Coordinates of N, CA and C in Angstrom, one line a residue:
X10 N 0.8 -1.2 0.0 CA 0.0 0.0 0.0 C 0.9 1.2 0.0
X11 N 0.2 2.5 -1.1 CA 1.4 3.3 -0.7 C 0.4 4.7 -1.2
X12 N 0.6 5.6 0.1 CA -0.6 6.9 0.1 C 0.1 8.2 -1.0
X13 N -0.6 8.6 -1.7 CA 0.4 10.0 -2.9 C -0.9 10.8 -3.2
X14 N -0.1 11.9 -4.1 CA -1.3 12.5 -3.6 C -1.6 12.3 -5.2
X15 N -3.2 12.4 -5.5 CA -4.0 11.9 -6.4 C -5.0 13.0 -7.3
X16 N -5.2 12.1 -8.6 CA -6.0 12.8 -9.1 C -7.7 13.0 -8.1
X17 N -8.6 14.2 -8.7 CA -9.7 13.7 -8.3 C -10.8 12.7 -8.5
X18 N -10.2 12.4 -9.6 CA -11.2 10.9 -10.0 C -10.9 9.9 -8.9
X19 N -9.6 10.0 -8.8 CA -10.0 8.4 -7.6 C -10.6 8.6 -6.6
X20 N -10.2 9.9 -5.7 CA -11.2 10.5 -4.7 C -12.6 9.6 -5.1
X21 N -13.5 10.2 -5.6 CA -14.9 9.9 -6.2 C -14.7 8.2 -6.6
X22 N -14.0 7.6 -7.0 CA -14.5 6.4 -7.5 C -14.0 5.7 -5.8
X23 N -13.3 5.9 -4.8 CA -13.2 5.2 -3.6 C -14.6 6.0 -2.6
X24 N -14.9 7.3 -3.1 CA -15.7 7.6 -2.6 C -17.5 7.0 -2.3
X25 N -17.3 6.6 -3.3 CA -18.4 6.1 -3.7 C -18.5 4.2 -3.2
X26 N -17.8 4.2 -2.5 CA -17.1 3.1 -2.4 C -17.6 3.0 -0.6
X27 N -17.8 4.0 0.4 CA -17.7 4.4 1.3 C -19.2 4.7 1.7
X28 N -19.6 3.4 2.7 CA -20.8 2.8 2.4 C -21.8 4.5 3.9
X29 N -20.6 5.2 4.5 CA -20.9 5.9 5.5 C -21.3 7.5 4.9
X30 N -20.9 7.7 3.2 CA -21.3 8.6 2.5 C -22.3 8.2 1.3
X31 N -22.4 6.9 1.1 CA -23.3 6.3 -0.2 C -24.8 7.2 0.5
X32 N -24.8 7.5 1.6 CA -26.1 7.2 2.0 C -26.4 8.8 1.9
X33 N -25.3 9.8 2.0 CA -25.7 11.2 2.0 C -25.8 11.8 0.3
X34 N -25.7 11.1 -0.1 CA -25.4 11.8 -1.2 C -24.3 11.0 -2.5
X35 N -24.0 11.4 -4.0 CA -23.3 11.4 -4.6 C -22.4 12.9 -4.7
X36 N -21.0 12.0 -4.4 CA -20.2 13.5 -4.7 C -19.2 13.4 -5.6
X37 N -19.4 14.4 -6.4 CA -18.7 14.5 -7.9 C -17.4 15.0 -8.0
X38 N -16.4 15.1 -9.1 CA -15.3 16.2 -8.8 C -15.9 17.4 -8.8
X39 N -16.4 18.1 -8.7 CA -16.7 19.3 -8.9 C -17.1 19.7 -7.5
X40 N -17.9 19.0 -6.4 CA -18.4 18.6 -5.2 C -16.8 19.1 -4.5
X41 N -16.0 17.9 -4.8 CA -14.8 18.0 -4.2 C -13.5 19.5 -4.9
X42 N -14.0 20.1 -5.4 CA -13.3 20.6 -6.1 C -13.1 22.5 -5.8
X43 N -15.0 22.7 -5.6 CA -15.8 23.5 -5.0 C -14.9 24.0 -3.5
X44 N -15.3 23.1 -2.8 CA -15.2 22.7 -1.3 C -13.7 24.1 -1.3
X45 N -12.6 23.0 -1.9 CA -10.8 24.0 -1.8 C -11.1 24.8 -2.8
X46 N -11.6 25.4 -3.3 CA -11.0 26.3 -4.4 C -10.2 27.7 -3.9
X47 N -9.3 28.3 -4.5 CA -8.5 28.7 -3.5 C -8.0 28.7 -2.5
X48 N -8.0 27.1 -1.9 CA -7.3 27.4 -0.2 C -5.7 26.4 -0.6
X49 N -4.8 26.2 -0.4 CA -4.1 25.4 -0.1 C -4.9 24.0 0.2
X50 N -4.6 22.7 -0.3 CA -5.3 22.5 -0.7 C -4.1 20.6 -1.0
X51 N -5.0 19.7 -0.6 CA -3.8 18.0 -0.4 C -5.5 17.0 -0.9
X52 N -5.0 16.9 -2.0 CA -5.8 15.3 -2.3 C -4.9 14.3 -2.1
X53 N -5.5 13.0 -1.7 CA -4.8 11.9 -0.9 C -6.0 10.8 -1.7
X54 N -5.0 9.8 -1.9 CA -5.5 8.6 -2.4 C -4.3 7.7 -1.2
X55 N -4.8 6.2 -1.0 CA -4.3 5.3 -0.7 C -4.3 4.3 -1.7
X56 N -3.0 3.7 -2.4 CA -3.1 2.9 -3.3 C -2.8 1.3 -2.9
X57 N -3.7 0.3 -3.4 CA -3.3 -1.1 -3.7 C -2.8 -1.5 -5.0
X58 N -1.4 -1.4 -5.3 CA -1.2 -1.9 -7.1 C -1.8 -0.1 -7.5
X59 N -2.9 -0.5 -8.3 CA -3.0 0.6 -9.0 C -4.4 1.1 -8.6
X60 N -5.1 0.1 -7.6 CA -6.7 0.4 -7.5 C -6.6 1.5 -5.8
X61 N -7.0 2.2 -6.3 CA -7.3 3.9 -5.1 C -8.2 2.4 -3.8
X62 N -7.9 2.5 -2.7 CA -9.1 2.0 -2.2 C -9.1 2.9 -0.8
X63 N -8.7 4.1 -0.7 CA -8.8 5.2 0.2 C -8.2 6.6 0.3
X64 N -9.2 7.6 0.6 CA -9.0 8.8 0.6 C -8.9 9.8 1.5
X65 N -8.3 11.3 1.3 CA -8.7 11.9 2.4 C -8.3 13.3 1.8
X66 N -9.3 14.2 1.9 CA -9.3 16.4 1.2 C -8.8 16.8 1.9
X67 N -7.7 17.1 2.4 CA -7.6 18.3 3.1 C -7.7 19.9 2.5
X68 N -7.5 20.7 3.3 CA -7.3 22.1 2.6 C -7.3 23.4 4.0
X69 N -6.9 24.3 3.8 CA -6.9 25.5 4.8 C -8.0 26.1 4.8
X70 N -8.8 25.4 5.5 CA -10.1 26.2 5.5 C -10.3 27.7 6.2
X71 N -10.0 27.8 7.3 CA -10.0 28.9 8.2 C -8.7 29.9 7.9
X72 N -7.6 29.5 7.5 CA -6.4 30.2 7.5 C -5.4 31.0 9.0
X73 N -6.1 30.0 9.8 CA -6.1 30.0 11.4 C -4.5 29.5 11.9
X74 N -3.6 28.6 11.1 CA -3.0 27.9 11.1 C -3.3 26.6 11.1
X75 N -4.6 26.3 11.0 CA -4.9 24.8 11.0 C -5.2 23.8 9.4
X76 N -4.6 23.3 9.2 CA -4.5 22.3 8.3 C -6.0 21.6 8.4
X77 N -7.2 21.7 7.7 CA -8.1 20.8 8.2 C -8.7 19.8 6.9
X78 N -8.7 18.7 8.0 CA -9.4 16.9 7.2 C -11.1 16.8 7.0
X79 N -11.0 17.4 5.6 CA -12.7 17.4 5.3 C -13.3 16.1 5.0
X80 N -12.7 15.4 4.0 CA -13.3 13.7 4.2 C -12.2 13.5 4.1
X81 N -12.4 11.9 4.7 CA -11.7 10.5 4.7 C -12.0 9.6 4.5
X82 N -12.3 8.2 3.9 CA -12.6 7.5 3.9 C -11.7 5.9 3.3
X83 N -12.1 4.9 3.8 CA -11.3 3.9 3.3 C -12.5 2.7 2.9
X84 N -12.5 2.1 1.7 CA -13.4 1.0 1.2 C -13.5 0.0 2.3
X85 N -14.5 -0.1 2.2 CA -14.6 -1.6 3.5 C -13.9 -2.5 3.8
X86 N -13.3 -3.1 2.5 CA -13.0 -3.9 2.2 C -11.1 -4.1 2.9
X87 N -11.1 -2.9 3.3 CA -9.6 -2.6 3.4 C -9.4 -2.2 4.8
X88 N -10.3 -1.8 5.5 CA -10.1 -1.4 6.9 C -9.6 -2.2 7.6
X89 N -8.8 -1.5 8.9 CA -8.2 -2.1 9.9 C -6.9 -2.8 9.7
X90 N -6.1 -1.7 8.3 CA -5.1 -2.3 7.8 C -3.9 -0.9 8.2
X91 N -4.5 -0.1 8.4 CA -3.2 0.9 8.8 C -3.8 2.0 7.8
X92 N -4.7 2.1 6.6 CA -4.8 3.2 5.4 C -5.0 4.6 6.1
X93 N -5.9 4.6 6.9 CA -6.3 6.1 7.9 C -5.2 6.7 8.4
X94 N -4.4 5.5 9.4 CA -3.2 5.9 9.4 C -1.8 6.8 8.7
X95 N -2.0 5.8 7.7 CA -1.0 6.1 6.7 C -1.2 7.6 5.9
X96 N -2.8 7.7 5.8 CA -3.2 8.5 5.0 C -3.3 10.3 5.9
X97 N -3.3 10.0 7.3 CA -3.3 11.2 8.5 C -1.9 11.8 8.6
X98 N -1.0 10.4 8.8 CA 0.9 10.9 8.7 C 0.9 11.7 7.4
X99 N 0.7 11.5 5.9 CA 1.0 11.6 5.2 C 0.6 13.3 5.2
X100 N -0.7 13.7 5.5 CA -1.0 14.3 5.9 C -0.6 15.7 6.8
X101 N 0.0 14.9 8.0 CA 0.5 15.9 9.4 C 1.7 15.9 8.4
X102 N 2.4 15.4 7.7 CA 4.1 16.0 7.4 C 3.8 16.7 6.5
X103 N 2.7 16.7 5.7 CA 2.8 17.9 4.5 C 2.1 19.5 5.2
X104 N 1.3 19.8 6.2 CA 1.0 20.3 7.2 C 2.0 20.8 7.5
X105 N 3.2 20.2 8.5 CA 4.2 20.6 9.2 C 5.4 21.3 8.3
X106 N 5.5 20.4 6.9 CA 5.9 21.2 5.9 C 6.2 22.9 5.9
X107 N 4.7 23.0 5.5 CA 3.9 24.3 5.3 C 3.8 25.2 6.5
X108 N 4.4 24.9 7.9 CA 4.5 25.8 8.8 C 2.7 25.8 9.2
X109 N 1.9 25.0 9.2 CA 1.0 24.6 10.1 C 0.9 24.3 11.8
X110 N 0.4 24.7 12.4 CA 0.7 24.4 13.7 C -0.2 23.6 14.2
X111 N -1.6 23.2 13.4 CA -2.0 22.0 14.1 C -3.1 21.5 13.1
X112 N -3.3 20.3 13.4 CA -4.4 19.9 12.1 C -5.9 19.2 12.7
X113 N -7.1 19.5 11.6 CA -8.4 19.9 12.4 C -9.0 18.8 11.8
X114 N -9.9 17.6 12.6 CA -10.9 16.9 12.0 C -12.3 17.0 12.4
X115 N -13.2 16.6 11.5 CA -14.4 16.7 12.2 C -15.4 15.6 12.0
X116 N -16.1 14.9 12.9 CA -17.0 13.9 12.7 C -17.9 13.9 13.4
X117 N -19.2 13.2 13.3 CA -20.2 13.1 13.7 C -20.1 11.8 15.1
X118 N -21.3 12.3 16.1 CA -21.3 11.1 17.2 C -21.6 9.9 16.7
X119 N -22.4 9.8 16.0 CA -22.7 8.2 15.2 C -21.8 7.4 14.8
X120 N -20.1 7.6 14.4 CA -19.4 7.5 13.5 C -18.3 7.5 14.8
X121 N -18.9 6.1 16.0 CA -17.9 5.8 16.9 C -16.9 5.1 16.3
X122 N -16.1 4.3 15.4 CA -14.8 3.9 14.9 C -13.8 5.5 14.9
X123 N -14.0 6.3 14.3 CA -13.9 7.3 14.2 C -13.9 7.9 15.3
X124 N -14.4 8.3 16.1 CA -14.1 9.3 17.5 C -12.9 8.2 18.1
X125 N -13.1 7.2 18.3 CA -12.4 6.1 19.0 C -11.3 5.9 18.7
X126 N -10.8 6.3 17.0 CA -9.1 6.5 16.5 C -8.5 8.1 16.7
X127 N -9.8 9.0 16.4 CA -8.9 10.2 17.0 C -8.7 10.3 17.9
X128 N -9.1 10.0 18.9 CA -8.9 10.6 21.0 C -7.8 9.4 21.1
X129 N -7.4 8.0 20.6 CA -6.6 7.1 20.7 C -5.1 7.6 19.9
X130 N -5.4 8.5 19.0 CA -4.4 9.1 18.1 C -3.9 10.6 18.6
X131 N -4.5 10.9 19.6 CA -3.9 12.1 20.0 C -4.8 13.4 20.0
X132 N -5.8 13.1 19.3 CA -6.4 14.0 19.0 C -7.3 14.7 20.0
X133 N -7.6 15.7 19.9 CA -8.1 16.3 21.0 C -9.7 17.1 21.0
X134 N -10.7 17.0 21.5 CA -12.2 17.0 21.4 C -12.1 19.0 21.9
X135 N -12.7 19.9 20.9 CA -12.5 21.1 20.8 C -13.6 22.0 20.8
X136 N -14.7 21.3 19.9 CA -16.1 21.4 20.4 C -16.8 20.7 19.7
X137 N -18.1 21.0 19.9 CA -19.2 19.8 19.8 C -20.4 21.0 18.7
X138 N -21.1 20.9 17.7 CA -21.8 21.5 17.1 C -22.9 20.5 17.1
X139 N -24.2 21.3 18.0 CA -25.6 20.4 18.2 C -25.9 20.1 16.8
X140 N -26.8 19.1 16.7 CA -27.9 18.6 15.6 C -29.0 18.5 16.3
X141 N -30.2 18.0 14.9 CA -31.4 17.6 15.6 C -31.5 16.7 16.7
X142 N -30.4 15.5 16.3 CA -30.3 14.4 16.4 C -29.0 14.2 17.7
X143 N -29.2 14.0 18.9 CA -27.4 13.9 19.1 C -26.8 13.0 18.6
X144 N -26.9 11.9 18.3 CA -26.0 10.9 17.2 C -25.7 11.8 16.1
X145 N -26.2 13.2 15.4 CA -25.7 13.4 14.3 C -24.9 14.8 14.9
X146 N -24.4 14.7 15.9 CA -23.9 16.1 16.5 C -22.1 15.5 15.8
X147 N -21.7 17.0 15.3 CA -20.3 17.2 14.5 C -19.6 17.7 16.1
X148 N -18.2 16.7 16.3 CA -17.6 16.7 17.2 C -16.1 17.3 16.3
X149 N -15.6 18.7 16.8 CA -14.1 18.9 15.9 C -12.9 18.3 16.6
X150 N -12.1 17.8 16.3 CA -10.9 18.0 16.7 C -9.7 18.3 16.2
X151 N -8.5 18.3 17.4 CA -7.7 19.1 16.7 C -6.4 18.9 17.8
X152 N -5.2 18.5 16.2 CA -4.0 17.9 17.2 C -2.9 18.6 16.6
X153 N -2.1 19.0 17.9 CA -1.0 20.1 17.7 C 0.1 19.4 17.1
X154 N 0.6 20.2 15.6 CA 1.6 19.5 15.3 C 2.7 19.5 15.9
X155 N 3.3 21.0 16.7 CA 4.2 21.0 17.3 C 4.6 19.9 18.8
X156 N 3.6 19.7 18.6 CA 4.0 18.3 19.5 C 5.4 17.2 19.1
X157 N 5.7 16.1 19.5 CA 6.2 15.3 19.1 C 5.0 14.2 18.5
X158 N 5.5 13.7 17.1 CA 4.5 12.8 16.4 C 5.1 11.3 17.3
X159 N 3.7 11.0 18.1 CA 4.1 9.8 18.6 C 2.7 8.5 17.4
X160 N 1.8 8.0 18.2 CA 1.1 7.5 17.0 C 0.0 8.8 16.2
X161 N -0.5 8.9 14.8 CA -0.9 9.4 14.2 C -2.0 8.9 13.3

C-alpha cells in the first residue's frame, strides 16, 4: 500500500465506495473541487497496485494555522489495515511542511470507529456543534503539530 497525492477521479471512484457517504449523497469532482477552491489545498489517495481503495481532502479552511481533514474514507473492504493511518501521517508532514501548527478533523457522534481513532491518536475533542439528532452532532478535533508525532 502506498498513500500520494492523487487525481480527483480516484477520490470519487473510492468515494463512492464508502458505504458511510453512499447514503448522504453522490459526490462529484466538482463537489470536491468546489469545497478548496483557492485554499491550499492535499488530495490523498491510498493505493493497492493501481486500485485507489482510500482517501482523504484536506485544505486551509480557516487560514487560522490549522490544516483541516474534510473527508476520509477507506473501502470496506480494506479497513483495519493501517490506510487512515498512513493517510493522516502523510497528511501531518505535509501540514508541518507548510509551517501549520495544528491539524483539524471533524466527525459526527454516530461515527464511533472514528471518534475512537482520533482521541486514541492524539487527537483532542475542541467542540461539539448540536444537531437535531445527538447521534448526528459534529464533534471537531484538533491535534497540535508542534507536539512530538508519537502514533498518528
Amino acid at each position: 500500500m502506498i498513500v500520494r497525492e492523487s487525481p480527483i477521479g480516484d477520490i470519487v471512484r473510492v468515494n463512492r465506495t464508502v458505504k458511510e457517504f453512499t447514503d448522504t449523497g453522490t459526490f462529484d469532482e466538482e463537489y470536491f473541487l468546489q469545497r478548496c477552491q483557492g485554499k491550499t489545498s492535499l488530495f490523498l489517495c491510498a493505493y493497492e497496485g493501481d486500485e485507489p481503495i482510500g482517501y482523504s481532502v484536506w485544505y486551509d479552511k480557516e487560514g487560522d494555522g490549522a490544516f483541516y481533514c474534510w473527508m476520509a474514507g477507506v473501502n470496506p473492504e480494506y479497513r483495519r489495515k493501517g490506510i487512515l493511518s498512513a493517510m493522516i501521517d502523510f497528511g501531518i508532514d505535509f501540514a508541518q511542511k507548510r509551517g501549520y501548527s495544528h491539524m483539524t478533523i471533524k466527525t459526527r457522534n454516530s461515527r464511533r470507529e472514528m471518534l475512537s481513532y482520533l482521541v486514541s491518536h492524539g487527537f483532542c475533542i475542541v467542540s461539539v456543534e448540536p444537531a437535531e439528532s445527538v447521534q448526528e452532532n459534529r464533534i471537531l478535533f484538533s491535534k497540535d503539530l508542534a507536539l512530538k508525532q508519537g502514533k498518528s
